[in-house]
Amino acid sequence: MVDLKGQYEGIKETVNTSIQEVLDTNAYINGPYVKDFQNALESYLGVKHVIPCANGTDALQIAMMGLDLQPGDEVITADFTFAATVEVIALLKLTPVLVDVAPDTFNIDPKAIEKAITSKTKAIVPVHLFGQAANMEAILEIAKKHNLYVIEDNAQGIGGNYTFKNGEKKKTGNLGHIASTSFFPSKNLGCYGDGGAIFTNDDALAHTIRGIVNHGMYERYHHDVVGVNSRLDSIQAAVLLAKLPKLDSYNNARRNAARKYNTAFAGIDAINTPVTHTSCTGICDSCDCHVFHQYTLKVTGVDRDALVQHLNKHNIPCGVYYPIPLHSQKAYVDDRYNEADFPVTNQLVKEVISLPMHTELDDEQIDFITKTVIEFVTK
Ligand SMILES: *Cc1c(COP(=O)(O)O)cnc(C)c1O
């Protein structure tokens, strides 16, 4: 699904030099690379504060701790996402409220959010799923109207842009009150281990969070709040600092691959190619609203699981993200849910299939993959 070795070959010297420098200076924790990466990411995103931490799941949890959400507070998020999003809500004894997504973008449906709001609702967590920004303009309006926090889960969307109706353009992760991301190796900006970060423009919130990630300390050995231990280590920061200048070209390589897939699949009835919705329609060379963390098709009138087997037989990796709606997962079942409230997610879990998507895909590979898919769906 990804080719981390091929990508590494292109940046080997810079990365090796940086890692060697960490080894030479022995500054493994909170070394200068961590601060340098933090600063570089702040200017790339145009966000005031980046707080690095250990992984994307921690980042989400810490964001919710920073906002001082309390047990029983309701947090609305998408039924169709990776489990980390709902997991941290439940872990903090907040009440997850899962809602349906839009059938074209797979992103949380603003109408479903509005329907789910109660007097206990405190926050909305939109996920920029598969690399495309959620409908943030609508979500921010709802949040303003009901006085709710917006916590962006930007683990899959880093480097993407969102254009508002008035033409204003901002990076994802810089749209809500606070955002989280992951630097897991296969993410669009990945390190060589675990890593994550929290973003915010709020000075007071950033200060609170810098203490939370460090055992609740604002002054050495004074523990003012219950915190956690969540750090980005220097080796990972060095890798990320070497890779950040490449992020735009990496995301462009993903978009190019997506465009080639789309062209090859055009006119095949059984295949619905990804729809991009935020700042443009269709995928063009200059389109910057989708960073294609995944390239996900919807197949109709075809046995999706048989297609997975067919691809596996031809040694083509593929993935089903996600095969089970979160509201049906044992850990998250809740009497409040009604199957009729999740028509889209219940359908998507049967139809989606993600094809290989990374920075090193070449024409020959895309050709082989698309031919193998088409051969199956048209037979
Ligand atoms: C990867 C991911 C996370 C978690 O990131 P980790 O670094 O693996 O903890 C959270 N949310 C979404 C949507 C993700 O894709």
Short mmCIF file of C-alpha atoms and ligand atoms in Angstrom, two decimals:
data_model
loop_
_atom_site.label_atom_id
_atom_site.label_comp_id
_atom_site.label_asym_id
_atom_site.label_seq_id
_atom_site.Cartn_x
_atom_site.Cartn_y
_atom_site.Cartn_z
CA MET A 1 0.00 0.00 0.00
CA VAL A 2 2.93 2.31 0.67
CA ASP A 3 6.58 2.36 -0.46
CA LEU A 4 8.55 3.82 2.42
CA LYS A 5 11.80 2.33 1.17
CA GLY A 6 11.51 4.03 -2.22
CA GLN A 7 10.73 7.34 -0.54
CA TYR A 8 13.67 6.95 1.84
CA GLU A 9 16.06 6.44 -1.08
CA GLY A 10 15.25 9.98 -2.24
CA ILE A 11 16.11 11.62 1.11
CA LYS A 12 18.63 9.14 2.46
CA GLU A 13 21.54 11.55 2.83
CA THR A 14 19.67 14.31 4.65
CA VAL A 15 17.90 11.87 6.94
CA ASN A 16 21.04 9.89 7.74
CA THR A 17 23.00 13.07 8.50
CA SER A 18 20.26 14.33 10.82
CA ILE A 19 19.92 11.03 12.66
CA GLN A 20 23.70 10.83 13.02
CA GLU A 21 23.71 14.31 14.55
CA VAL A 22 21.19 13.22 17.18
CA LEU A 23 23.39 10.22 17.95
CA ASP A 24 26.47 12.42 18.16
CA THR A 25 24.86 14.91 20.53
CA ASN A 26 22.95 12.33 22.61
CA ALA A 27 20.01 14.74 22.90
CA TYR A 28 17.39 12.04 22.48
CA ILE A 29 14.56 13.76 24.34
CA ASN A 30 13.61 17.42 23.87
CA GLY A 31 16.70 18.04 21.78
CA PRO A 32 17.10 20.96 19.37
CA TYR A 33 15.53 19.02 16.48
CA VAL A 34 12.21 18.88 18.33
CA LYS A 35 12.10 22.65 18.69
CA ASP A 36 13.32 23.18 15.11
CA PHE A 37 10.65 20.87 13.74
CA GLN A 38 8.00 22.54 15.88
CA ASN A 39 8.97 25.97 14.51
CA ALA A 40 9.14 24.72 10.92
CA LEU A 41 5.70 23.12 11.16
CA GLU A 42 4.22 26.26 12.74
CA SER A 43 5.34 28.34 9.78
CA TYR A 44 4.30 25.73 7.22
CA LEU A 45 0.77 25.53 8.64
CA GLY A 46 0.48 29.21 9.52
CA VAL A 47 -0.57 28.16 13.02
CA LYS A 48 0.69 29.85 16.17
CA HIS A 49 1.42 26.78 18.28
CA VAL A 50 2.51 23.26 17.44
CA ILE A 51 2.93 20.97 20.46
CA PRO A 52 4.67 17.74 19.48
CA CYS A 53 3.67 14.53 21.27
CA ALA A 54 4.08 10.76 21.05
CA ASN A 55 1.41 9.79 18.51
CA GLY A 56 -1.83 10.89 16.87
CA THR A 57 -4.08 9.12 19.38
CA ASP A 58 -2.37 10.90 22.28
CA ALA A 59 -2.69 14.17 20.37
CA LEU A 60 -6.47 13.81 20.23
CA GLN A 61 -6.72 12.82 23.87
CA ILE A 62 -4.51 15.68 25.00
CA ALA A 63 -6.52 18.16 22.92
CA MET A 64 -9.68 17.05 24.74
CA MET A 65 -7.92 17.22 28.12
CA GLY A 66 -6.70 20.72 27.27
CA LEU A 67 -10.24 21.87 26.57
CA ASP A 68 -11.17 20.59 30.05
CA LEU A 69 -14.01 18.42 28.76
CA GLN A 70 -15.69 16.62 31.67
CA PRO A 71 -17.16 13.13 32.09
CA GLY A 72 -20.63 13.09 30.58
CA ASP A 73 -19.93 15.83 28.06
CA GLU A 74 -21.06 14.72 24.63
CA VAL A 75 -18.60 14.79 21.74
CA ILE A 76 -19.90 14.30 18.21
CA THR A 77 -17.76 12.52 15.64
CA ALA A 78 -18.07 10.44 12.48
CA ASP A 79 -19.27 6.84 12.47
CA PHE A 80 -16.93 6.18 9.54
CA THR A 81 -13.34 6.77 10.72
CA PHE A 82 -10.44 5.03 12.39
CA ALA A 83 -11.31 3.93 15.93
CA ALA A 84 -8.72 6.20 17.59
CA THR A 85 -11.09 9.13 17.22
CA VAL A 86 -13.89 7.59 19.28
CA GLU A 87 -11.52 5.67 21.55
CA VAL A 88 -10.06 8.71 23.27
CA ILE A 89 -13.51 10.22 23.77
CA ALA A 90 -14.61 7.06 25.59
CA LEU A 91 -11.31 6.76 27.46
CA LEU A 92 -11.81 10.20 29.02
CA LYS A 93 -15.33 9.14 30.07
CA LEU A 94 -16.83 11.67 27.72
CA THR A 95 -19.84 10.43 25.77
CA PRO A 96 -19.11 9.68 22.11
CA VAL A 97 -21.97 10.52 19.78
CA LEU A 98 -21.41 8.93 16.38
CA VAL A 99 -23.15 10.38 13.36
CA ASP A 100 -23.40 9.48 9.68
CA VAL A 101 -21.20 10.76 6.87
CA ALA A 102 -21.75 12.16 3.38
CA PRO A 103 -21.92 9.50 0.62
CA ASP A 104 -19.60 11.35 -1.79
CA THR A 105 -16.75 12.64 0.40
CA PHE A 106 -17.05 10.06 3.23
CA ASN A 107 -16.77 12.99 5.66
CA ILE A 108 -19.00 13.81 8.64
CA ASP A 109 -22.39 15.13 7.55
CA PRO A 110 -23.17 18.59 8.99
CA LYS A 111 -26.92 17.85 8.91
CA ALA A 112 -26.35 14.74 11.03
CA ILE A 113 -24.26 16.82 13.46
CA GLU A 114 -27.08 19.32 13.95
CA LYS A 115 -29.58 16.55 14.59
CA ALA A 116 -27.35 15.03 17.28
CA ILE A 117 -26.77 18.19 19.32
CA THR A 118 -28.20 18.20 22.86
CA SER A 119 -27.70 20.43 25.90
CA LYS A 120 -24.75 18.18 26.86
CA THR A 121 -22.88 18.55 23.56
CA LYS A 122 -19.51 20.24 24.03
CA ALA A 123 -17.43 19.47 20.97
CA ILE A 124 -17.39 18.24 17.38
CA VAL A 125 -14.49 16.18 16.02
CA PRO A 126 -14.43 16.31 12.22
CA VAL A 127 -11.93 13.91 10.64
CA HIS A 128 -10.40 14.94 7.30
CA LEU A 129 -10.91 11.41 6.08
CA PHE A 130 -8.60 9.92 3.46
CA GLY A 131 -6.98 13.36 3.07
CA GLN A 132 -9.94 15.52 2.14
CA ALA A 133 -11.04 18.35 4.41
CA ALA A 134 -14.44 17.89 6.01
CA ASN A 135 -17.12 20.51 5.27
CA MET A 136 -15.53 22.92 7.73
CA GLU A 137 -17.49 26.02 6.78
CA ALA A 138 -20.77 24.34 7.75
CA ILE A 139 -19.23 22.70 10.82
CA LEU A 140 -17.76 25.96 12.11
CA GLU A 141 -21.13 27.67 11.65
CA ILE A 142 -22.91 24.97 13.65
CA ALA A 143 -20.23 25.16 16.35
CA LYS A 144 -20.57 28.91 16.62
CA LYS A 145 -24.35 28.74 16.82
CA HIS A 146 -24.28 26.13 19.62
CA ASN A 147 -21.09 27.31 21.32
CA LEU A 148 -19.13 24.10 20.72
CA TYR A 149 -15.44 23.37 20.32
CA VAL A 150 -14.18 22.05 17.00
CA ILE A 151 -11.30 19.57 17.29
CA GLU A 152 -9.92 18.61 13.87
CA ASP A 153 -8.54 15.10 13.56
CA ASN A 154 -6.00 15.89 10.87
CA ALA A 155 -4.10 12.58 11.03
CA GLN A 156 -4.93 11.89 7.36
CA GLY A 157 -5.05 15.42 6.00
CA ILE A 158 -1.76 17.17 6.67
CA GLY A 159 -0.72 19.60 3.94
CA GLY A 160 -4.24 19.97 2.56
CA ASN A 161 -5.93 23.30 2.04
CA TYR A 162 -9.45 24.45 2.71
CA THR A 163 -10.95 27.34 0.80
CA PHE A 164 -13.85 29.23 2.39
CA LYS A 165 -16.69 30.67 0.30
CA ASN A 166 -15.17 34.15 0.63
CA GLY A 167 -11.98 32.88 -0.99
CA GLU A 168 -9.94 32.69 2.21
CA LYS A 169 -7.65 29.69 2.15
CA LYS A 170 -6.12 27.91 5.15
CA LYS A 171 -4.32 24.67 5.87
CA THR A 172 -6.28 21.86 7.47
CA GLY A 173 -5.37 21.71 11.13
CA ASN A 174 -5.67 25.49 11.31
CA LEU A 175 -9.45 25.68 10.96
CA GLY A 176 -10.97 24.76 14.32
CA HIS A 177 -10.10 25.58 17.96
CA ILE A 178 -7.53 22.85 18.09
CA ALA A 179 -6.28 20.02 15.88
CA SER A 180 -4.34 16.81 16.15
CA THR A 181 -2.18 14.92 13.70
CA SER A 182 -0.19 11.72 13.48
CA PHE A 183 3.29 11.11 12.08
CA PHE A 184 2.82 7.34 11.88
CA PRO A 185 5.17 6.11 9.10
CA SER A 186 2.44 5.62 6.48
CA LYS A 187 0.77 9.02 7.05
CA ASN A 188 1.41 11.78 4.50
CA LEU A 189 4.10 13.24 6.76
CA GLY A 190 5.44 10.14 8.48
CA CYS A 191 8.44 9.55 10.72
CA TYR A 192 10.28 6.27 11.33
CA GLY A 193 8.46 5.34 14.49
CA ASP A 194 5.57 6.97 16.33
CA GLY A 195 4.87 10.68 16.53
CA GLY A 196 2.08 13.20 16.69
CA ALA A 197 1.26 16.84 17.35
CA ILE A 198 -1.42 19.23 18.50
CA PHE A 199 -2.04 22.60 16.78
CA THR A 200 -3.79 25.69 18.10
CA ASN A 201 -3.79 29.47 17.74
CA ASP A 202 -4.96 29.92 21.35
CA ASP A 203 -2.05 31.00 23.59
CA ALA A 204 -3.66 29.96 26.88
CA LEU A 205 -4.71 26.57 25.50
CA ALA A 206 -1.20 25.98 24.11
CA HIS A 207 0.27 26.74 27.54
CA THR A 208 -2.15 24.33 29.24
CA ILE A 209 -1.29 21.61 26.75
CA ARG A 210 2.48 22.04 27.05
CA GLY A 211 2.01 21.17 30.73
CA ILE A 212 -0.36 18.27 30.09
CA VAL A 213 2.09 16.50 27.75
CA ASN A 214 4.72 16.76 30.48
CA HIS A 215 3.03 15.21 33.56
CA GLY A 216 0.99 18.33 34.25
CA MET A 217 4.14 20.33 35.08
CA TYR A 218 4.44 24.05 34.42
CA GLU A 219 7.30 24.36 36.83
CA ARG A 220 9.70 21.50 37.45
CA TYR A 221 8.23 19.01 39.98
CA HIS A 222 5.11 21.10 40.50
CA HIS A 223 2.19 19.08 39.15
CA ASP A 224 -0.75 21.46 38.74
CA VAL A 225 -3.00 19.24 36.66
CA VAL A 226 -3.19 15.54 35.88
CA GLY A 227 -1.09 15.12 32.78
CA VAL A 228 0.43 12.39 30.67
CA ASN A 229 3.87 11.57 29.33
CA SER A 230 3.75 12.14 25.62
CA ARG A 231 6.86 13.23 23.73
CA LEU A 232 8.14 13.29 20.19
CA ASP A 233 11.71 11.98 20.39
CA SER A 234 14.62 13.77 18.73
CA ILE A 235 15.32 11.09 16.13
CA GLN A 236 11.73 11.28 14.89
CA ALA A 237 11.85 15.08 14.92
CA ALA A 238 15.06 14.99 12.85
CA VAL A 239 13.38 12.71 10.28
CA LEU A 240 10.31 14.96 10.17
CA LEU A 241 12.39 18.12 9.80
CA ALA A 242 14.14 16.52 6.82
CA LYS A 243 10.82 15.45 5.27
CA LEU A 244 8.70 18.56 5.88
CA PRO A 245 10.19 20.56 2.95
CA LYS A 246 9.13 17.64 0.73
CA LEU A 247 5.53 17.45 1.98
CA ASP A 248 4.02 19.54 -0.81
CA SER A 249 5.81 17.57 -3.50
CA TYR A 250 4.84 14.31 -1.79
CA ASN A 251 1.19 15.38 -1.73
CA ASN A 252 1.42 16.42 -5.39
CA ALA A 253 2.79 12.99 -6.27
CA ARG A 254 -0.24 11.46 -4.53
CA ARG A 255 -2.61 13.76 -6.45
CA ASN A 256 -0.94 12.84 -9.73
CA ALA A 257 -1.38 9.17 -8.96
CA ALA A 258 -5.05 9.82 -8.08
CA ARG A 259 -5.56 11.64 -11.37
CA LYS A 260 -4.10 8.73 -13.32
CA TYR A 261 -6.30 6.25 -11.45
CA ASN A 262 -9.35 8.44 -12.17
CA THR A 263 -8.53 8.66 -15.87
CA ALA A 264 -8.13 4.90 -16.14
CA PHE A 265 -11.43 4.24 -14.32
CA ALA A 266 -13.47 6.86 -16.20
CA GLY A 267 -16.57 5.38 -17.79
CA ILE A 268 -16.52 2.12 -15.80
CA ASP A 269 -20.05 1.90 -14.39
CA ALA A 270 -19.24 -0.27 -11.39
CA ILE A 271 -16.58 2.15 -10.13
CA ASN A 272 -17.15 5.45 -8.37
CA THR A 273 -13.88 7.38 -8.17
CA PRO A 274 -13.25 9.81 -5.28
CA VAL A 275 -15.14 13.10 -5.38
CA THR A 276 -13.27 16.22 -4.31
CA HIS A 277 -15.48 18.94 -2.97
CA THR A 278 -13.85 21.70 -1.07
CA SER A 279 -12.07 24.10 -3.37
CA CYS A 280 -12.71 22.45 -6.71
CA THR A 281 -14.59 19.65 -8.36
CA GLY A 282 -12.75 16.90 -10.10
CA ILE A 283 -9.03 16.40 -9.78
CA CYS A 284 -6.87 18.84 -11.63
CA ASP A 285 -3.17 19.61 -11.60
CA SER A 286 -3.53 22.57 -9.30
CA CYS A 287 -6.14 21.04 -6.99
CA ASP A 288 -4.98 21.32 -3.41
CA CYS A 289 -8.06 20.36 -1.42
CA HIS A 290 -7.29 16.66 -1.16
CA VAL A 291 -3.98 15.09 -0.14
CA PHE A 292 -5.03 11.50 -0.89
CA HIS A 293 -3.91 9.77 2.25
CA GLN A 294 -6.00 7.00 0.71
CA TYR A 295 -7.34 6.54 -2.79
CA THR A 296 -10.73 5.00 -2.09
CA LEU A 297 -13.22 3.69 -4.62
CA LYS A 298 -16.84 2.75 -4.13
CA VAL A 299 -17.75 -0.32 -6.14
CA THR A 300 -21.39 -1.04 -6.91
CA GLY A 301 -22.97 -4.20 -8.30
CA VAL A 302 -19.69 -6.01 -7.64
CA ASP A 303 -18.70 -8.33 -4.81
CA ARG A 304 -16.19 -6.06 -3.08
CA ASP A 305 -14.64 -8.85 -1.00
CA ALA A 306 -14.15 -10.96 -4.12
CA LEU A 307 -12.40 -7.98 -5.73
CA VAL A 308 -10.06 -7.82 -2.71
CA GLN A 309 -9.27 -11.51 -3.22
CA HIS A 310 -8.73 -10.99 -6.95
CA LEU A 311 -6.24 -8.18 -6.28
CA ASN A 312 -4.47 -10.20 -3.60
CA LYS A 313 -4.15 -13.09 -6.04
CA HIS A 314 -2.33 -10.73 -8.40
CA ASN A 315 -0.11 -9.47 -5.56
CA ILE A 316 -1.76 -6.06 -5.50
CA PRO A 317 -2.12 -4.75 -1.96
CA CYS A 318 -5.43 -3.11 -1.12
CA GLY A 319 -7.33 -2.19 2.00
CA VAL A 320 -10.88 -1.87 3.26
CA TYR A 321 -11.05 1.29 5.34
CA TYR A 322 -13.27 0.74 7.24
CA PRO A 323 -15.11 -2.59 7.22
CA ILE A 324 -17.32 -2.09 10.30
CA PRO A 325 -19.19 1.09 11.33
CA LEU A 326 -17.96 2.33 14.70
CA HIS A 327 -21.50 2.27 16.12
CA SER A 328 -21.53 -1.50 15.49
CA GLN A 329 -18.18 -2.14 17.18
CA LYS A 330 -18.60 -4.00 20.48
CA ALA A 331 -16.71 -1.36 22.44
CA TYR A 332 -18.93 1.47 21.19
CA VAL A 333 -22.46 0.09 20.92
CA ASP A 334 -24.94 2.39 22.61
CA ASP A 335 -28.73 2.29 23.06
CA ARG A 336 -28.95 5.81 21.71
CA TYR A 337 -28.09 4.61 18.20
CA ASN A 338 -30.66 3.65 15.64
CA GLU A 339 -29.62 1.78 12.46
CA ALA A 340 -31.79 4.15 10.44
CA ASP A 341 -29.47 6.99 11.45
CA PHE A 342 -26.49 5.47 9.63
CA PRO A 343 -27.65 4.61 6.09
CA VAL A 344 -24.49 5.96 4.44
CA THR A 345 -21.90 4.34 6.69
CA ASN A 346 -23.79 1.04 6.66
CA GLN A 347 -23.58 1.09 2.85
CA LEU A 348 -19.98 2.38 2.56
CA VAL A 349 -18.55 -0.43 4.66
CA LYS A 350 -19.76 -2.83 1.94
CA GLU A 351 -18.57 -0.79 -1.05
CA VAL A 352 -15.24 0.86 -0.27
CA ILE A 353 -11.84 -0.36 -1.36
CA SER A 354 -8.57 1.57 -1.13
CA LEU A 355 -5.85 1.02 -3.71
CA PRO A 356 -2.10 1.48 -3.25
CA MET A 357 -1.37 5.19 -2.75
CA HIS A 358 2.03 6.64 -2.03
CA THR A 359 4.68 8.98 -3.36
CA GLU A 360 6.54 6.39 -5.44
CA LEU A 361 3.76 4.94 -7.63
CA ASP A 362 4.82 4.83 -11.28
CA ASP A 363 2.79 4.58 -14.48
CA GLU A 364 3.53 0.91 -14.96
CA GLN A 365 2.24 0.05 -11.48
CA ILE A 366 -0.89 2.16 -11.93
CA ASP A 367 -1.50 0.54 -15.29
CA PHE A 368 -1.24 -2.95 -13.84
CA ILE A 369 -3.45 -2.09 -10.85
CA THR A 370 -6.19 -0.40 -12.89
CA LYS A 371 -6.23 -3.14 -15.55
CA THR A 372 -6.53 -5.82 -12.88
CA VAL A 373 -9.42 -3.97 -11.18
CA ILE A 374 -11.24 -3.29 -14.46
CA GLU A 375 -10.81 -6.86 -15.66
CA PHE A 376 -12.65 -8.04 -12.53
CA VAL A 377 -15.46 -5.50 -12.39
CA THR A 378 -16.34 -5.76 -16.09
CA LYS A 379 -16.25 -9.54 -16.45
C1 LIG B 1 -3.72 7.33 12.21
C2 LIG B 1 -4.91 7.97 12.76
C3 LIG B 1 -5.01 8.32 14.12
C4 LIG B 1 -4.03 7.87 15.16
O1 LIG B 1 -2.71 8.14 14.95
P1 LIG B 1 -1.57 7.27 15.69
O2 LIG B 1 -0.34 8.07 15.49
O3 LIG B 1 -1.53 5.95 15.03
O4 LIG B 1 -1.95 7.17 17.13
C5 LIG B 1 -6.11 9.03 14.54
N1 LIG B 1 -7.09 9.37 13.69
C6 LIG B 1 -7.05 9.02 12.39
C7 LIG B 1 -8.16 9.45 11.50
C8 LIG B 1 -5.98 8.32 11.88
O5 LIG B 1 -5.95 7.96 10.59
#
